mmCIF file of C-alpha atoms in Angstrom:
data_model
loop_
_atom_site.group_PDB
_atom_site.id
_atom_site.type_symbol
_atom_site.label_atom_id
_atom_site.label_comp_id
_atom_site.label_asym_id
_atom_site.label_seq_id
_atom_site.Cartn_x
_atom_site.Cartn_y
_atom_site.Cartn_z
ATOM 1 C CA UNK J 537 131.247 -1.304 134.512
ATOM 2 C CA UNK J 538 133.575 -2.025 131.639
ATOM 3 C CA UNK J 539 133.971 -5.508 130.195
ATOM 4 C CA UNK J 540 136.332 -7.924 131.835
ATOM 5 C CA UNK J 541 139.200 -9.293 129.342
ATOM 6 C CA UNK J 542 138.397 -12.409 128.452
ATOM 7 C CA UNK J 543 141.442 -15.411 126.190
ATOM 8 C CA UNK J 544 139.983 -17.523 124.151
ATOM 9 C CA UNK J 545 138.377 -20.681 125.559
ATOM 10 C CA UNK J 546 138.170 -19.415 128.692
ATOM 11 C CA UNK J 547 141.070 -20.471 129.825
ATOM 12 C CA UNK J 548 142.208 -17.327 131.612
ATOM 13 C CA UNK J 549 140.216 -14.400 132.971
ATOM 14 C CA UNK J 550 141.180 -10.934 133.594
ATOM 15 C CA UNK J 551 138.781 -8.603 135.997
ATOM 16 C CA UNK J 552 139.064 -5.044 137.192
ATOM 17 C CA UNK J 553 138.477 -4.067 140.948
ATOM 18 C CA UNK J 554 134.717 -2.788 140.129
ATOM 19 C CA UNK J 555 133.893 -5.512 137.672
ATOM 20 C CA UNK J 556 131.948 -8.947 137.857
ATOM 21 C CA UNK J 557 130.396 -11.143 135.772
ATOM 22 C CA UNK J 558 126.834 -10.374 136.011
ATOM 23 C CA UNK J 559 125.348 -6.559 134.074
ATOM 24 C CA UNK J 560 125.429 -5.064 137.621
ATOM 25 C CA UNK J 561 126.504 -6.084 141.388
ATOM 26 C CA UNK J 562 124.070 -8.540 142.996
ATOM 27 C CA UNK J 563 122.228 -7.980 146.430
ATOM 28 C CA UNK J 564 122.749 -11.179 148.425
ATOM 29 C CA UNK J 565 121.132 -10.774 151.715
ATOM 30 C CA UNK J 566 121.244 -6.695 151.712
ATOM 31 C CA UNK J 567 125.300 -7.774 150.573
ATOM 32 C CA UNK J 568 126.695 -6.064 147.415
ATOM 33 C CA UNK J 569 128.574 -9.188 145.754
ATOM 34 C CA UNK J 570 130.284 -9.078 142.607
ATOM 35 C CA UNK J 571 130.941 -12.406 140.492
ATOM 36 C CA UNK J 572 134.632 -11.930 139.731
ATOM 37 C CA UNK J 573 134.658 -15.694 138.042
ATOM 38 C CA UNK J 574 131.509 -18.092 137.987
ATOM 39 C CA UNK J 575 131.199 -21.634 136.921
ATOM 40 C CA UNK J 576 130.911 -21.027 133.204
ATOM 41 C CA UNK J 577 134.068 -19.583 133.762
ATOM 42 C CA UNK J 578 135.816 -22.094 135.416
ATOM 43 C CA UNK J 579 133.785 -25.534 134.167
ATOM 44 C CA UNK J 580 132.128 -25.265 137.536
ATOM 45 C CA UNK J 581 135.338 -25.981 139.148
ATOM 46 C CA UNK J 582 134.893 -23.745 141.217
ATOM 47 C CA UNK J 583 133.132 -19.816 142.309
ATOM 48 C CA UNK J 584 135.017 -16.417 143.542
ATOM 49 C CA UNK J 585 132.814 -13.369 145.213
ATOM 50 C CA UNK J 586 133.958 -10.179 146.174
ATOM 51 C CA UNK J 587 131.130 -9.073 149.223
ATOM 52 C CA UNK J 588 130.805 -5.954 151.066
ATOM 53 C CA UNK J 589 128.818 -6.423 154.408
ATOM 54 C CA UNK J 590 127.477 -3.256 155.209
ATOM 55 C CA UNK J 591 126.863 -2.762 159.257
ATOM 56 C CA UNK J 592 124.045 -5.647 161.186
ATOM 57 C CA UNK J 593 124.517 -7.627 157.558
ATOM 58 C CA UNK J 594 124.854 -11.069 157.236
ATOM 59 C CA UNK J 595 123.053 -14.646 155.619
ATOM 60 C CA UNK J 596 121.050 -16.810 158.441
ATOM 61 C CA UNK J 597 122.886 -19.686 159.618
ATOM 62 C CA UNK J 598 122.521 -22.613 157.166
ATOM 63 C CA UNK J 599 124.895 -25.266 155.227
ATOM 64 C CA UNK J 600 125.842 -26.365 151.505
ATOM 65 C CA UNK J 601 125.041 -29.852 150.740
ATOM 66 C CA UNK J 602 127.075 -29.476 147.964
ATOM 67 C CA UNK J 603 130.258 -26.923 147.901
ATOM 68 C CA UNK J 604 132.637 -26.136 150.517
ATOM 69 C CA UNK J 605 133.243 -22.592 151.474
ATOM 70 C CA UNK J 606 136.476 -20.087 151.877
ATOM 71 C CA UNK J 607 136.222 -16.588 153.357
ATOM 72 C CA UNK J 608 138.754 -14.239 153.523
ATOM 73 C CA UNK J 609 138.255 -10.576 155.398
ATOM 74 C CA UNK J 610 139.847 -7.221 153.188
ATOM 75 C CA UNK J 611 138.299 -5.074 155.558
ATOM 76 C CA UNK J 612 136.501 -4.499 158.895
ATOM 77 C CA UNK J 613 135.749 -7.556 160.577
ATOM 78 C CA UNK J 614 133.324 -9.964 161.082
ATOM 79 C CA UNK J 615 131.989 -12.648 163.724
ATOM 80 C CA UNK J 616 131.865 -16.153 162.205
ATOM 81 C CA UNK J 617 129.720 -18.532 163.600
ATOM 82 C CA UNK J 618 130.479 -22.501 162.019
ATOM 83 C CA UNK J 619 128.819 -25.578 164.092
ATOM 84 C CA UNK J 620 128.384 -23.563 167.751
ATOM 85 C CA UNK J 621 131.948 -21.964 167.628
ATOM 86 C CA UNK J 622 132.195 -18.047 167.354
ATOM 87 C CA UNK J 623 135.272 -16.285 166.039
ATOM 88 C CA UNK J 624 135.869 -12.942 165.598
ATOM 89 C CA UNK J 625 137.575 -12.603 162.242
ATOM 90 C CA UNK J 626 139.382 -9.695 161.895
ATOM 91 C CA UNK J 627 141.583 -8.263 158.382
ATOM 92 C CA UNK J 628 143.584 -11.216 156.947
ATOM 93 C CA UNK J 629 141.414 -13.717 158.540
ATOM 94 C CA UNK J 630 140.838 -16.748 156.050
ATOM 95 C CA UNK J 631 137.730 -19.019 157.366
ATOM 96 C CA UNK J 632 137.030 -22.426 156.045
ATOM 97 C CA UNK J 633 133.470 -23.976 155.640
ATOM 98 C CA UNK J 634 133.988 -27.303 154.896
ATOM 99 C CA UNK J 635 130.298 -28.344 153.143
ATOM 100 C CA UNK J 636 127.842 -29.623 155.284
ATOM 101 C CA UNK J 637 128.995 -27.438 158.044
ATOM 102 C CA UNK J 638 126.633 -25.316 159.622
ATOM 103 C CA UNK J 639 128.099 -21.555 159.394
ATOM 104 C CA UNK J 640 127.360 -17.865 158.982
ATOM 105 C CA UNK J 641 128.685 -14.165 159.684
ATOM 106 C CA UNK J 642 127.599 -11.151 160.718
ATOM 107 C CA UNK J 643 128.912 -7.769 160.523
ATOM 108 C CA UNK J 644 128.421 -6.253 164.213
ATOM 109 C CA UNK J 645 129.971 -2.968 163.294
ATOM 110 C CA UNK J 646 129.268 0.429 162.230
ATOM 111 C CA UNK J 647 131.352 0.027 159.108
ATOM 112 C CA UNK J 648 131.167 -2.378 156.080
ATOM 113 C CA UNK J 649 133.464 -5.024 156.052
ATOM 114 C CA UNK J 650 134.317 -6.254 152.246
ATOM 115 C CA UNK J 651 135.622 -9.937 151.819
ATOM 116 C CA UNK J 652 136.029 -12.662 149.578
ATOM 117 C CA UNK J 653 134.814 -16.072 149.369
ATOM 118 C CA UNK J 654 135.099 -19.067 147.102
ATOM 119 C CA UNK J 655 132.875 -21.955 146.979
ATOM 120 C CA UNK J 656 133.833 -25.338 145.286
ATOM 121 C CA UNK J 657 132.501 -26.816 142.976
ATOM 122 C CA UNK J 658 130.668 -23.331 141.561
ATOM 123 C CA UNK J 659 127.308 -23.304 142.012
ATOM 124 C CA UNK J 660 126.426 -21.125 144.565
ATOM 125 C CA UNK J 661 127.173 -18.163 142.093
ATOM 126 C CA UNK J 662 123.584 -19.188 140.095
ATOM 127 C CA UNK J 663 121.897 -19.617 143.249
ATOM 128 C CA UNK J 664 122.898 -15.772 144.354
ATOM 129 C CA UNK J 665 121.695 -14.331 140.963
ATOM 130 C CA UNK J 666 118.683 -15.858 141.203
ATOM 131 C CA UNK J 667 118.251 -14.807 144.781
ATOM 132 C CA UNK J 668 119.130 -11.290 143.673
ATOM 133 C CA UNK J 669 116.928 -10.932 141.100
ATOM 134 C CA UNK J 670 113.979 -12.311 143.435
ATOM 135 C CA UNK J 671 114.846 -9.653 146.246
ATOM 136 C CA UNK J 672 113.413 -6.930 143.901
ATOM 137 C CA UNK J 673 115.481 -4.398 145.860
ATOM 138 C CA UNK J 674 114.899 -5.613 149.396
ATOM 139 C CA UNK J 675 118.093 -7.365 151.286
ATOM 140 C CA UNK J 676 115.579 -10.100 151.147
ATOM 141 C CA UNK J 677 113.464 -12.247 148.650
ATOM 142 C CA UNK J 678 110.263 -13.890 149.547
ATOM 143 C CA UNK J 679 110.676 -16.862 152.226
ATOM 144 C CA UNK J 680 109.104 -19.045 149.926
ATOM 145 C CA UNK J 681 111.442 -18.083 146.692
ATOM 146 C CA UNK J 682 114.156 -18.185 149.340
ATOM 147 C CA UNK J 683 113.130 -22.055 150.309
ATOM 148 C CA UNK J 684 112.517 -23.302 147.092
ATOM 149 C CA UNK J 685 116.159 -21.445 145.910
ATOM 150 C CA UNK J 686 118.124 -23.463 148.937
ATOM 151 C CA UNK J 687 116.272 -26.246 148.198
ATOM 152 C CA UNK J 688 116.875 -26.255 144.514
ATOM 153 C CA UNK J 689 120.962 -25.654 145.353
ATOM 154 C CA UNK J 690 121.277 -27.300 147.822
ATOM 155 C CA UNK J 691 121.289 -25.038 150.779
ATOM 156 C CA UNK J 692 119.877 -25.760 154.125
ATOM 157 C CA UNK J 693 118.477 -22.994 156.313
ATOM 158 C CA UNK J 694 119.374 -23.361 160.183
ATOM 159 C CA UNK J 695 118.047 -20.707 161.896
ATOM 160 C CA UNK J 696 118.255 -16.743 161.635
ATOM 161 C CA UNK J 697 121.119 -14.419 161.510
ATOM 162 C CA UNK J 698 123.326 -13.822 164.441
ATOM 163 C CA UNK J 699 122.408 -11.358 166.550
#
C-alpha cells in the first residue's frame, strides 16, 4: 500500500483505489474496509469506508446513538434491512441511516458486493479499528469486546444478522 498524498493542514486528501488510512485493510465483521478519510482527517466532521461484503456477510442489526449513516452499492447487491423495512439494493443504490435508526445488510449472494458508506460526525472509523484489531483474524471479536466497543461508541446491538 503506498502512502496517500497528503496538503498541508489537512485540508485536502488524496487516496488511491487500494489505499486507506490505517497500515493494512481492516476486518469489520468478516468485511474488508478500507479508511479512505477518518476523523483526524476531517476534524471528525465526518468518516468515508470503502467495504467489500464477501457472500452471507453482513453486521447484526443495531443503531448509532451518535452518527447517521450513508451507503452506496459499487457492486453486487445487497438486502437492507432499516426499522422492519427490507430493500433490495442493487448497483447505484444510495441508502440512508438516519442515527438512531435500527438498520443492517446482508450480502445473500454468491459474489462480494463492494460499497461505500459515510458516517457523520466520524467516529465510527475508531470504533472499526478497534473492532478489527480485537477479531484477531476471525470475522468476529469476542461478544464481550464487541459489547463494551458499541457501548463505548455508541452502538446498540438489536439482534443478529439477517438471514
Amino acid at each position: 500500500m503506498s502512502t496517500p498524498t497528503i496538503q498541508p493542514g489537512f485540508s485536502s486528501l488524496i487516496i488511491g483505489p487500494r489505499e486507506g488510512r490505517t497500515q493494512a485493510p481492516l476486518n469489520v465483521v468478516g468485511e474488508e474496509v478500507l479508511v479512505k478519510a477518518g476523523g483526524t482527517d476531517t476534524k471528525d466532521r465526518f468518516a468515508f469506508f470503502h467495504a467489500t461484503a464477501p457472500p452471507m456477510s453482513g453486521p447484526p442489526l443495531h443503531l448509532h446513538t451518535r452518527e447517521d449513516e450513508l451507503f452506496y452499492v459499487l457492486e453486487g447487491e445487497l438486502v437492507f434491512q432499516i426499522a422492519d423495512k427490507r430493500t433490495l439494493a442493487k448497483v447505484g443504490t444510495t441508502v440512508y441511516a438516519s442515527r438512531e435508526s435500527v438498520h443492517t445488510y446482508q450480502n445473500f449472494t454468491e459474489h462480494s458486493a463492494r460499497l461505500l458508506i459515510m458516517v457523520t460526525p466520524a467516529g465510527v472509523d475508531r470504533l472499526f479499528e478497534e473492532m478489527s484489531a480485537g477479531a484477531h483474524g476471525m470475522s468476529m471479536p469476542d461478544p464481550v469486546l464487541l459489547e463494551s466497543l458499541f457501548t463505548k461508541y455508541g452502538v446498540r446491538m438489536m439482534g443478529p444478522p439477517l438471514s
